[in-house]
PDB file of C-alpha atoms and ligand atoms in Angstrom:
ATOM      1  CA  UNK A  12       0.000   0.000   0.000  1.00 53.00           C
ATOM      2  CA  UNK A  13       1.366   3.412  -0.887  1.00 56.00           C
ATOM      3  CA  UNK A  14       0.616   6.112   1.661  1.00 56.00           C
ATOM      4  CA  UNK A  15      -0.139   9.301  -0.235  1.00 59.00           C
ATOM      5  CA  UNK A  16      -0.074  11.804   2.575  1.00 62.00           C
ATOM      6  CA  UNK A  17       3.424  12.379   3.849  1.00 64.00           C
ATOM      7  CA  UNK A  18       2.405  12.286   7.434  1.00 85.00           C
ATOM      8  CA  UNK A  19       2.768   8.699   8.557  1.00 95.00           C
ATOM      9  CA  UNK A  20       5.621   8.018  10.959  1.00 97.00           C
ATOM     10  CA  UNK A  21       6.948   5.009  12.842  1.00 97.00           C
ATOM     11  CA  UNK A  22       8.183   5.892  16.323  1.00 97.00           C
ATOM     12  CA  UNK A  23      10.210   3.802  18.713  1.00 96.00           C
ATOM     13  CA  UNK A  24      10.077   5.047  22.278  1.00 95.00           C
ATOM     14  CA  UNK A  25      13.378   4.981  24.124  1.00 94.00           C
ATOM     15  CA  UNK A  26      12.003   6.568  27.313  1.00 92.00           C
ATOM     16  CA  UNK A  27       8.257   6.397  27.746  1.00 85.00           C
ATOM     17  CA  UNK A  28       6.640   9.651  26.538  1.00 86.00           C
ATOM     18  CA  UNK A  29       9.981  11.409  26.651  1.00 93.00           C
ATOM     19  CA  UNK A  30      12.511  10.262  24.027  1.00 96.00           C
ATOM     20  CA  UNK A  31      11.796   8.574  20.722  1.00 96.00           C
ATOM     21  CA  UNK A  32      13.220   7.944  17.273  1.00 97.00           C
ATOM     22  CA  UNK A  33      10.881   8.434  14.318  1.00 97.00           C
ATOM     23  CA  UNK A  34      11.235   7.334  10.724  1.00 97.00           C
ATOM     24  CA  UNK A  35       8.789   8.501   8.121  1.00 97.00           C
ATOM     25  CA  UNK A  36       6.915   5.623   6.526  1.00 97.00           C
ATOM     26  CA  UNK A  37       6.891   5.850   2.752  1.00 96.00           C
ATOM     27  CA  UNK A  38       5.307   2.462   2.344  1.00 96.00           C
ATOM     28  CA  UNK A  39       3.785  -0.191   4.599  1.00 97.00           C
ATOM     29  CA  UNK A  40       5.026  -3.448   3.114  1.00 98.00           C
ATOM     30  CA  UNK A  41       3.870  -5.944   5.744  1.00 98.00           C
ATOM     31  CA  UNK A  42       2.022  -5.907   9.061  1.00 98.00           C
ATOM     32  CA  UNK A  43       0.965  -9.142  10.737  1.00 98.00           C
ATOM     33  CA  UNK A  44       0.651 -10.618  14.173  1.00 98.00           C
ATOM     34  CA  UNK A  45       2.341 -14.024  14.244  1.00 98.00           C
ATOM     35  CA  UNK A  46       1.766 -16.471  17.124  1.00 97.00           C
ATOM     36  CA  UNK A  47       4.927 -14.970  18.661  1.00 96.00           C
ATOM     37  CA  UNK A  48       4.989 -11.237  17.947  1.00 96.00           C
ATOM     38  CA  UNK A  49       3.845  -8.264  15.909  1.00 97.00           C
ATOM     39  CA  UNK A  50       5.852  -8.054  12.686  1.00 98.00           C
ATOM     40  CA  UNK A  51       5.975  -4.849  10.635  1.00 98.00           C
ATOM     41  CA  UNK A  52       8.025  -4.047   7.573  1.00 98.00           C
ATOM     42  CA  UNK A  53       8.111  -0.470   6.363  1.00 98.00           C
ATOM     43  CA  UNK A  54      10.013   1.569   3.849  1.00 98.00           C
ATOM     44  CA  UNK A  55      11.779   4.822   4.623  1.00 98.00           C
ATOM     45  CA  UNK A  56      13.641   6.953   2.096  1.00 97.00           C
ATOM     46  CA  UNK A  57      16.879   7.185   4.078  1.00 98.00           C
ATOM     47  CA  UNK A  58      17.020   3.821   5.845  1.00 98.00           C
ATOM     48  CA  UNK A  59      15.340   1.751   3.129  1.00 98.00           C
ATOM     49  CA  UNK A  60      13.235  -1.270   4.080  1.00 98.00           C
ATOM     50  CA  UNK A  61      13.172  -1.863   7.839  1.00 98.00           C
ATOM     51  CA  UNK A  62      11.650  -4.510  10.088  1.00 98.00           C
ATOM     52  CA  UNK A  63      10.078  -3.849  13.459  1.00 98.00           C
ATOM     53  CA  UNK A  64       9.184  -6.589  15.973  1.00 97.00           C
ATOM     54  CA  UNK A  65       6.825  -5.683  18.820  1.00 96.00           C
ATOM     55  CA  UNK A  66       7.591  -2.009  18.270  1.00 96.00           C
ATOM     56  CA  UNK A  67      11.413  -2.302  18.228  1.00 96.00           C
ATOM     57  CA  UNK A  68      13.483  -1.768  15.102  1.00 98.00           C
ATOM     58  CA  UNK A  69      15.481  -4.922  14.354  1.00 98.00           C
ATOM     59  CA  UNK A  70      17.059  -4.311  11.012  1.00 98.00           C
ATOM     60  CA  UNK A  71      17.227  -1.611   8.358  1.00 98.00           C
ATOM     61  CA  UNK A  72      18.746  -1.890   4.910  1.00 98.00           C
ATOM     62  CA  UNK A  73      21.006   1.068   5.599  1.00 98.00           C
ATOM     63  CA  UNK A  74      22.690   0.048   8.864  1.00 98.00           C
ATOM     64  CA  UNK A  75      22.290  -3.747   9.045  1.00 98.00           C
ATOM     65  CA  UNK A  76      25.919  -4.179   7.955  1.00 98.00           C
ATOM     66  CA  UNK A  77      27.166  -2.866  11.289  1.00 98.00           C
ATOM     67  CA  UNK A  78      25.282  -5.408  13.395  1.00 98.00           C
ATOM     68  CA  UNK A  79      25.927  -8.346  11.107  1.00 98.00           C
ATOM     69  CA  UNK A  80      29.643  -7.592  10.748  1.00 98.00           C
ATOM     70  CA  UNK A  81      30.033  -7.346  14.486  1.00 98.00           C
ATOM     71  CA  UNK A  82      28.074 -10.440  15.430  1.00 98.00           C
ATOM     72  CA  UNK A  83      30.178 -12.534  13.026  1.00 98.00           C
ATOM     73  CA  UNK A  84      33.726 -11.330  12.404  1.00 98.00           C
ATOM     74  CA  UNK A  85      35.238 -10.740  15.889  1.00 98.00           C
ATOM     75  CA  UNK A  86      34.720 -14.388  16.904  1.00 98.00           C
ATOM     76  CA  UNK A  87      36.087 -15.653  13.571  1.00 98.00           C
ATOM     77  CA  UNK A  88      39.185 -13.477  13.974  1.00 98.00           C
ATOM     78  CA  UNK A  89      39.816 -14.982  17.410  1.00 98.00           C
ATOM     79  CA  UNK A  90      39.260 -18.607  16.394  1.00 98.00           C
ATOM     80  CA  UNK A  91      39.736 -19.150  12.638  1.00 98.00           C
ATOM     81  CA  UNK A  92      39.230 -22.919  13.150  1.00 97.00           C
ATOM     82  CA  UNK A  93      35.501 -22.603  13.816  1.00 98.00           C
ATOM     83  CA  UNK A  94      33.729 -25.332  11.846  1.00 98.00           C
ATOM     84  CA  UNK A  95      30.268 -25.810  13.360  1.00 98.00           C
ATOM     85  CA  UNK A  96      28.089 -22.801  14.036  1.00 98.00           C
ATOM     86  CA  UNK A  97      24.703 -22.476  15.725  1.00 98.00           C
ATOM     87  CA  UNK A  98      22.690 -19.322  15.076  1.00 98.00           C
ATOM     88  CA  UNK A  99      19.687 -18.639  17.292  1.00 97.00           C
ATOM     89  CA  UNK A 100      17.071 -16.143  16.131  1.00 96.00           C
ATOM     90  CA  UNK A 101      18.302 -13.925  13.290  1.00 96.00           C
ATOM     91  CA  UNK A 102      15.267 -14.576  11.091  1.00 97.00           C
ATOM     92  CA  UNK A 103      16.159 -11.784   8.676  1.00 98.00           C
ATOM     93  CA  UNK A 104      19.172 -13.850   7.559  1.00 98.00           C
ATOM     94  CA  UNK A 105      21.877 -11.191   7.953  1.00 98.00           C
ATOM     95  CA  UNK A 106      23.873 -13.145  10.529  1.00 98.00           C
ATOM     96  CA  UNK A 107      23.796 -16.324   8.415  1.00 98.00           C
ATOM     97  CA  UNK A 108      24.838 -14.271   5.389  1.00 98.00           C
ATOM     98  CA  UNK A 109      27.948 -12.881   7.092  1.00 98.00           C
ATOM     99  CA  UNK A 110      29.012 -16.111   8.772  1.00 98.00           C
ATOM    100  CA  UNK A 111      28.586 -18.087   5.552  1.00 98.00           C
ATOM    101  CA  UNK A 112      31.346 -15.989   3.950  1.00 98.00           C
ATOM    102  CA  UNK A 113      33.878 -18.203   5.746  1.00 98.00           C
ATOM    103  CA  UNK A 114      34.656 -21.142   3.467  1.00 97.00           C
ATOM    104  CA  UNK A 115      36.247 -23.004   6.401  1.00 97.00           C
ATOM    105  CA  UNK A 116      32.901 -23.303   8.196  1.00 98.00           C
ATOM    106  CA  UNK A 117      31.365 -26.712   7.537  1.00 98.00           C
ATOM    107  CA  UNK A 118      27.905 -26.508   9.068  1.00 98.00           C
ATOM    108  CA  UNK A 119      25.552 -23.691  10.060  1.00 98.00           C
ATOM    109  CA  UNK A 120      22.497 -24.707  12.063  1.00 98.00           C
ATOM    110  CA  UNK A 121      20.011 -21.910  12.476  1.00 98.00           C
ATOM    111  CA  UNK A 122      17.063 -22.042  14.869  1.00 98.00           C
ATOM    112  CA  UNK A 123      14.442 -19.318  14.500  1.00 97.00           C
ATOM    113  CA  UNK A 124      11.249 -19.499  16.528  1.00 97.00           C
ATOM    114  CA  UNK A 125       9.086 -17.489  14.131  1.00 97.00           C
ATOM    115  CA  UNK A 126       8.756 -18.746  10.575  1.00 98.00           C
ATOM    116  CA  UNK A 127       6.676 -15.688   9.680  1.00 98.00           C
ATOM    117  CA  UNK A 128       9.732 -13.452  10.187  1.00 98.00           C
ATOM    118  CA  UNK A 129      11.767 -15.507   7.732  1.00 98.00           C
ATOM    119  CA  UNK A 130       8.989 -15.590   5.130  1.00 98.00           C
ATOM    120  CA  UNK A 131       8.370 -11.843   5.392  1.00 98.00           C
ATOM    121  CA  UNK A 132      12.082 -11.061   5.087  1.00 98.00           C
ATOM    122  CA  UNK A 133      12.388 -13.396   2.116  1.00 98.00           C
ATOM    123  CA  UNK A 134       9.752 -11.337   0.414  1.00 98.00           C
ATOM    124  CA  UNK A 135      10.810  -7.842   1.427  1.00 98.00           C
ATOM    125  CA  UNK A 136      14.450  -7.927   2.518  1.00 98.00           C
ATOM    126  CA  UNK A 137      16.534  -9.966   0.070  1.00 98.00           C
ATOM    127  CA  UNK A 138      19.673  -8.057   1.113  1.00 97.00           C
ATOM    128  CA  UNK A 139      19.767 -10.190   4.278  1.00 98.00           C
ATOM    129  CA  UNK A 140      17.548 -13.151   3.421  1.00 98.00           C
ATOM    130  CA  UNK A 141      18.879 -14.388   0.084  1.00 96.00           C
ATOM    131  CA  UNK A 142      21.257 -16.625   2.060  1.00 97.00           C
ATOM    132  CA  UNK A 143      18.273 -18.884   2.799  1.00 97.00           C
ATOM    133  CA  UNK A 144      18.078 -20.000  -0.808  1.00 95.00           C
ATOM    134  CA  UNK A 145      21.747 -20.035  -1.785  1.00 90.00           C
ATOM    135  CA  UNK A 146      23.705 -21.558   1.121  1.00 96.00           C
ATOM    136  CA  UNK A 147      23.939 -25.379   1.129  1.00 97.00           C
ATOM    137  CA  UNK A 148      25.734 -25.530   4.519  1.00 98.00           C
ATOM    138  CA  UNK A 149      22.799 -23.766   6.200  1.00 98.00           C
ATOM    139  CA  UNK A 150      20.210 -25.901   7.973  1.00 98.00           C
ATOM    140  CA  UNK A 151      17.293 -23.642   8.929  1.00 98.00           C
ATOM    141  CA  UNK A 152      14.912 -24.951  11.612  1.00 98.00           C
ATOM    142  CA  UNK A 153      11.804 -23.364  13.070  1.00 98.00           C
ATOM    143  CA  UNK A 154      11.996 -24.146  16.732  1.00 97.00           C
ATOM    144  CA  UNK A 155      12.498 -22.663  20.173  1.00 96.00           C
ATOM    145  CA  UNK A 156      16.221 -21.928  20.623  1.00 96.00           C
ATOM    146  CA  UNK A 157      15.980 -22.580  24.356  1.00 95.00           C
ATOM    147  CA  UNK A 158      14.599 -26.066  23.773  1.00 96.00           C
ATOM    148  CA  UNK A 159      17.028 -26.693  20.909  1.00 98.00           C
ATOM    149  CA  UNK A 160      20.158 -26.102  23.015  1.00 98.00           C
ATOM    150  CA  UNK A 161      18.687 -28.131  25.871  1.00 97.00           C
ATOM    151  CA  UNK A 162      18.426 -31.114  23.550  1.00 98.00           C
ATOM    152  CA  UNK A 163      21.643 -30.553  21.546  1.00 98.00           C
ATOM    153  CA  UNK A 164      24.605 -32.878  22.166  1.00 98.00           C
ATOM    154  CA  UNK A 165      27.484 -31.630  24.340  1.00 98.00           C
ATOM    155  CA  UNK A 166      30.419 -30.036  22.534  1.00 98.00           C
ATOM    156  CA  UNK A 167      28.575 -29.921  19.200  1.00 98.00           C
ATOM    157  CA  UNK A 168      29.350 -26.312  18.213  1.00 98.00           C
ATOM    158  CA  UNK A 169      32.441 -24.099  18.064  1.00 98.00           C
ATOM    159  CA  UNK A 170      30.422 -20.906  17.896  1.00 98.00           C
ATOM    160  CA  UNK A 171      26.926 -19.916  19.040  1.00 98.00           C
ATOM    161  CA  UNK A 172      25.494 -16.614  17.820  1.00 98.00           C
ATOM    162  CA  UNK A 173      22.447 -15.441  19.744  1.00 97.00           C
ATOM    163  CA  UNK A 174      20.779 -12.846  17.567  1.00 96.00           C
ATOM    164  CA  UNK A 175      17.682 -12.363  19.680  1.00 91.00           C
ATOM    165  CA  UNK A 176      15.079  -9.708  20.243  1.00 90.00           C
ATOM    166  CA  UNK A 177      14.987  -7.988  23.633  1.00 87.00           C
ATOM    167  CA  UNK A 178      14.242 -10.043  26.755  1.00 88.00           C
ATOM    168  CA  UNK A 179      10.492  -9.261  26.650  1.00 83.00           C
ATOM    169  CA  UNK A 180       8.561 -11.477  24.218  1.00 82.00           C
ATOM    170  CA  UNK A 181       9.870 -14.527  22.355  1.00 85.00           C
ATOM    171  CA  UNK A 182      13.508 -13.647  23.162  1.00 84.00           C
ATOM    172  CA  UNK A 183      12.985 -13.847  26.926  1.00 85.00           C
ATOM    173  CA  UNK A 184      14.243 -17.405  27.478  1.00 84.00           C
ATOM    174  CA  UNK A 185      17.456 -16.549  25.640  1.00 85.00           C
ATOM    175  CA  UNK A 186      18.476 -14.270  28.520  1.00 85.00           C
ATOM    176  CA  UNK A 187      18.218 -16.912  31.262  1.00 90.00           C
ATOM    177  CA  UNK A 188      21.009 -18.655  33.167  1.00 93.00           C
ATOM    178  CA  UNK A 189      19.628 -22.053  32.124  1.00 94.00           C
ATOM    179  CA  UNK A 190      20.061 -21.090  28.499  1.00 95.00           C
ATOM    180  CA  UNK A 191      23.640 -19.852  29.021  1.00 96.00           C
ATOM    181  CA  UNK A 192      24.485 -23.070  30.889  1.00 97.00           C
ATOM    182  CA  UNK A 193      23.185 -25.117  27.984  1.00 97.00           C
ATOM    183  CA  UNK A 194      25.217 -22.979  25.585  1.00 98.00           C
ATOM    184  CA  UNK A 195      28.316 -23.724  27.668  1.00 98.00           C
ATOM    185  CA  UNK A 196      27.604 -27.438  27.509  1.00 98.00           C
ATOM    186  CA  UNK A 197      26.979 -27.599  23.755  1.00 98.00           C
ATOM    187  CA  UNK A 198      30.090 -25.540  22.962  1.00 98.00           C
ATOM    188  CA  UNK A 199      33.382 -27.305  22.215  1.00 98.00           C
ATOM    189  CA  UNK A 200      36.431 -26.632  24.420  1.00 96.00           C
ATOM    190  CA  UNK A 201      37.405 -23.722  22.190  1.00 94.00           C
ATOM    191  CA  UNK A 202      33.811 -22.564  21.923  1.00 97.00           C
ATOM    192  CA  UNK A 203      32.687 -18.940  21.748  1.00 98.00           C
ATOM    193  CA  UNK A 204      29.252 -17.482  22.515  1.00 98.00           C
ATOM    194  CA  UNK A 205      28.271 -14.126  21.040  1.00 98.00           C
ATOM    195  CA  UNK A 206      24.976 -12.709  22.299  1.00 97.00           C
ATOM    196  CA  UNK A 207      22.838  -9.646  21.708  1.00 96.00           C
ATOM    197  CA  UNK A 208      23.717  -7.691  24.845  1.00 96.00           C
ATOM    198  CA  UNK A 209      21.391  -4.658  24.778  1.00 96.00           C
ATOM    199  CA  UNK A 210      22.317  -0.995  25.242  1.00 97.00           C
ATOM    200  CA  UNK A 211      24.036   0.935  28.019  1.00 97.00           C
ATOM    201  CA  UNK A 212      22.443   4.375  27.782  1.00 97.00           C
ATOM    202  CA  UNK A 213      18.733   4.288  28.643  1.00 96.00           C
ATOM    203  CA  UNK A 214      17.544   2.847  31.961  1.00 93.00           C
ATOM    204  CA  UNK A 215      15.614  -0.176  30.688  1.00 91.00           C
ATOM    205  CA  UNK A 216      18.449  -1.275  28.414  1.00 94.00           C
ATOM    206  CA  UNK A 217      21.023  -0.874  31.201  1.00 95.00           C
ATOM    207  CA  UNK A 218      19.053  -3.189  33.460  1.00 93.00           C
ATOM    208  CA  UNK A 219      18.901  -5.859  30.769  1.00 93.00           C
ATOM    209  CA  UNK A 220      22.586  -5.476  30.015  1.00 95.00           C
ATOM    210  CA  UNK A 221      23.448  -5.961  33.693  1.00 95.00           C
ATOM    211  CA  UNK A 222      21.241  -9.002  34.056  1.00 93.00           C
ATOM    212  CA  UNK A 223      22.669 -10.664  30.965  1.00 94.00           C
ATOM    213  CA  UNK A 224      26.252  -9.904  31.983  1.00 96.00           C
ATOM    214  CA  UNK A 225      25.765 -11.256  35.508  1.00 95.00           C
ATOM    215  CA  UNK A 226      24.437 -14.557  34.207  1.00 95.00           C
ATOM    216  CA  UNK A 227      27.071 -14.997  31.498  1.00 96.00           C
ATOM    217  CA  UNK A 228      29.876 -14.148  33.937  1.00 96.00           C
ATOM    218  CA  UNK A 229      28.571 -16.810  36.272  1.00 96.00           C
ATOM    219  CA  UNK A 230      28.637 -19.367  33.469  1.00 97.00           C
ATOM    220  CA  UNK A 231      31.793 -18.681  31.423  1.00 97.00           C
ATOM    221  CA  UNK A 232      35.384 -18.076  32.612  1.00 97.00           C
ATOM    222  CA  UNK A 233      35.776 -15.348  29.978  1.00 98.00           C
ATOM    223  CA  UNK A 234      32.884 -12.888  29.621  1.00 97.00           C
ATOM    224  CA  UNK A 235      33.568  -9.636  27.766  1.00 98.00           C
ATOM    225  CA  UNK A 236      31.352  -7.028  26.147  1.00 98.00           C
ATOM    226  CA  UNK A 237      32.009  -5.066  22.962  1.00 98.00           C
ATOM    227  CA  UNK A 238      30.231  -2.175  21.318  1.00 98.00           C
ATOM    228  CA  UNK A 239      29.286  -0.944  17.880  1.00 98.00           C
ATOM    229  CA  UNK A 240      27.569   2.057  16.338  1.00 98.00           C
ATOM    230  CA  UNK A 241      23.986   1.301  15.281  1.00 97.00           C
ATOM    231  CA  UNK A 242      22.105   4.450  14.273  1.00 98.00           C
ATOM    232  CA  UNK A 243      18.670   2.801  14.581  1.00 98.00           C
ATOM    233  CA  UNK A 244      19.048   1.252  18.056  1.00 98.00           C
ATOM    234  CA  UNK A 245      18.503   3.334  21.183  1.00 97.00           C
ATOM    235  CA  UNK A 246      21.323   5.883  21.679  1.00 97.00           C
ATOM    236  CA  UNK A 247      23.021   4.777  18.459  1.00 97.00           C
ATOM    237  CA  UNK A 248      25.317   2.379  20.246  1.00 97.00           C
ATOM    238  CA  UNK A 249      24.708  -1.266  21.079  1.00 98.00           C
ATOM    239  CA  UNK A 250      26.609  -4.233  22.481  1.00 98.00           C
ATOM    240  CA  UNK A 251      27.362  -7.904  22.031  1.00 98.00           C
ATOM    241  CA  UNK A 252      28.707 -10.246  24.657  1.00 98.00           C
ATOM    242  CA  UNK A 253      31.794 -12.358  23.915  1.00 98.00           C
ATOM    243  CA  UNK A 254      31.945 -15.358  26.215  1.00 98.00           C
ATOM    244  CA  UNK A 255      34.209 -18.316  25.909  1.00 98.00           C
ATOM    245  CA  UNK A 256      35.756 -21.289  27.655  1.00 95.00           C
ATOM    246  CA  UNK A 257      39.325 -20.469  26.663  1.00 95.00           C
ATOM    247  CA  UNK A 258      39.756 -17.619  24.190  1.00 98.00           C
ATOM    248  CA  UNK A 259      40.264 -14.010  25.188  1.00 98.00           C
ATOM    249  CA  UNK A 260      39.040 -11.643  22.450  1.00 98.00           C
ATOM    250  CA  UNK A 261      42.205  -9.523  22.592  1.00 98.00           C
ATOM    251  CA  UNK A 262      44.984 -11.830  23.852  1.00 98.00           C
ATOM    252  CA  UNK A 263      43.950 -14.532  21.356  1.00 98.00           C
ATOM    253  CA  UNK A 264      43.073 -12.196  18.508  1.00 98.00           C
ATOM    254  CA  UNK A 265      44.720 -13.208  15.190  1.00 98.00           C
ATOM    255  CA  UNK A 266      44.532 -10.117  12.980  1.00 98.00           C
ATOM    256  CA  UNK A 267      47.056 -11.293  10.371  1.00 98.00           C
ATOM    257  CA  UNK A 268      45.207 -14.532   9.812  1.00 98.00           C
ATOM    258  CA  UNK A 269      41.899 -12.723   9.458  1.00 98.00           C
ATOM    259  CA  UNK A 270      43.350 -10.190   7.042  1.00 98.00           C
ATOM    260  CA  UNK A 271      44.731 -12.964   4.854  1.00 98.00           C
ATOM    261  CA  UNK A 272      41.171 -14.082   4.149  1.00 98.00           C
ATOM    262  CA  UNK A 273      40.681 -10.891   2.162  1.00 98.00           C
ATOM    263  CA  UNK A 274      37.062 -10.439   3.202  1.00 98.00           C
ATOM    264  CA  UNK A 275      35.634  -7.067   2.291  1.00 98.00           C
ATOM    265  CA  UNK A 276      33.715  -5.576   5.185  1.00 98.00           C
ATOM    266  CA  UNK A 277      31.996  -2.248   5.501  1.00 98.00           C
ATOM    267  CA  UNK A 278      32.282  -1.877   9.303  1.00 98.00           C
ATOM    268  CA  UNK A 279      34.636  -4.434  10.827  1.00 98.00           C
ATOM    269  CA  UNK A 280      38.411  -4.194  10.547  1.00 98.00           C
ATOM    270  CA  UNK A 281      41.224  -5.447  12.744  1.00 98.00           C
ATOM    271  CA  UNK A 282      41.969  -2.068  14.368  1.00 98.00           C
ATOM    272  CA  UNK A 283      38.304  -1.665  15.142  1.00 98.00           C
ATOM    273  CA  UNK A 284      38.278  -5.142  16.724  1.00 98.00           C
ATOM    274  CA  UNK A 285      40.548  -3.911  19.510  1.00 98.00           C
ATOM    275  CA  UNK A 286      38.662  -0.649  19.805  1.00 98.00           C
ATOM    276  CA  UNK A 287      35.282  -2.346  20.131  1.00 98.00           C
ATOM    277  CA  UNK A 288      36.401  -4.076  23.326  1.00 98.00           C
ATOM    278  CA  UNK A 289      37.645  -0.777  24.797  1.00 98.00           C
ATOM    279  CA  UNK A 290      34.589   0.486  26.651  1.00 98.00           C
ATOM    280  CA  UNK A 291      33.743   3.974  27.938  1.00 97.00           C
ATOM    281  CA  UNK A 292      33.992   4.457  31.701  1.00 98.00           C
ATOM    282  CA  UNK A 293      30.237   4.653  32.253  1.00 97.00           C
ATOM    283  CA  UNK A 294      29.851   1.253  30.578  1.00 98.00           C
ATOM    284  CA  UNK A 295      32.734  -0.216  32.582  1.00 97.00           C
ATOM    285  CA  UNK A 296      30.996   1.054  35.720  1.00 97.00           C
ATOM    286  CA  UNK A 297      27.735  -0.605  34.697  1.00 97.00           C
ATOM    287  CA  UNK A 298      29.483  -3.916  34.139  1.00 97.00           C
ATOM    288  CA  UNK A 299      31.534  -3.629  37.324  1.00 95.00           C
ATOM    289  CA  UNK A 300      28.359  -3.033  39.337  1.00 94.00           C
ATOM    290  CA  UNK A 301      27.116  -6.491  38.423  1.00 90.00           C
ATOM    291  CA  UNK A 302      27.311  -8.893  41.337  1.00 74.00           C
ATOM    292  CA  UNK A 303      28.394 -12.398  40.572  1.00 71.00           C
TER     293      UNK A 303
HETATM  294  N1  AG3 B 403      18.242  -8.436  16.638  1.00 64.32           N
HETATM  295  C1  AG3 B 403      17.751  -7.643  17.741  1.00 64.32           C
HETATM  296  C2  AG3 B 403      18.631  -6.560  18.217  1.00 64.32           C
HETATM  297  C3  AG3 B 403      18.079  -5.802  19.392  1.00 64.32           C
HETATM  298  C4  AG3 B 403      16.963  -4.908  19.067  1.00 64.32           C
HETATM  299  N2  AG3 B 403      16.541  -4.192  20.236  1.00 64.32           N
HETATM  300  C5  AG3 B 403      16.219  -2.919  20.249  1.00 64.32           C
HETATM  301  N3  AG3 B 403      16.280  -2.188  19.199  1.00 64.32           N
HETATM  302  N4  AG3 B 403      15.839  -2.425  21.396  1.00 64.32           N
HETATM  303  C6  AG3 B 403      18.391  -7.826  15.380  1.00 64.32           C
HETATM  304  C7  AG3 B 403      18.280  -8.781  14.255  1.00 64.32           C
HETATM  305  C8  AG3 B 403      19.318  -8.569  13.237  1.00 64.32           C
HETATM  306  N5  AG3 B 403      19.628  -9.752  12.546  1.00 64.32           N
END
């Protein structure tokens, strides 16, 4: 449907009735309520096609490269021997697209709870979703990620990427200690867990960041956090967690090996890798305040 009057806006509230981000809607491409969440796909002149789940922007054509570079490349530059990958969530396909650029990876299992997200993205966001039709190593399953890791064999994966929504809604179980414990168990000895770690600027996001960090720190011997600039997430800056059984993201970083791969990336580079793990003092304070 083409909206003729120029007055329709999507707004995401960062602080209730106080701070919001608004994008003008040029076109409403899709709006459905799945059994799991409200899915909306709009078009905006500057950001292109963008998907919103339960009122929160997940992905836009213009800045998706930042998130998908950063969820994939730092772990691969720390452990280039990663062969088996598990992706949880990530229904738009962007994470699978980036990770599948590594020829050395043998198997990518992806578990997305909401098939409607995948189908909608296949129709409206080929920039991220075309991987679903052209990647033979990818095994896409529609299932609950929490249940999937509970039932997965121990040591089965070298890398788990948790590309979830926020902890309210279908993503909730992916922020629990039980889930992190299962991730630990299904990871190999050199395993790495990267998880969507929320923001550190607005109150609600800070609380979620603290809770996630506390639980991951309790579960993994190495639990770090790294940041990246995402214009369409609250405050323009967002975080992933890097947790592992043995690898430190800086001490075990192998920049020369990664550079030899010759991958072209729009956000990630090996200098930025180090910088991403250098956190501002207010974020260090937030993480230090977490009791384990
Ligand atoms: N995954 C969710 C990122 C967090 C969104 N939260 C928010 N804006 N408050 C993004 C999916 C990209 N593959």
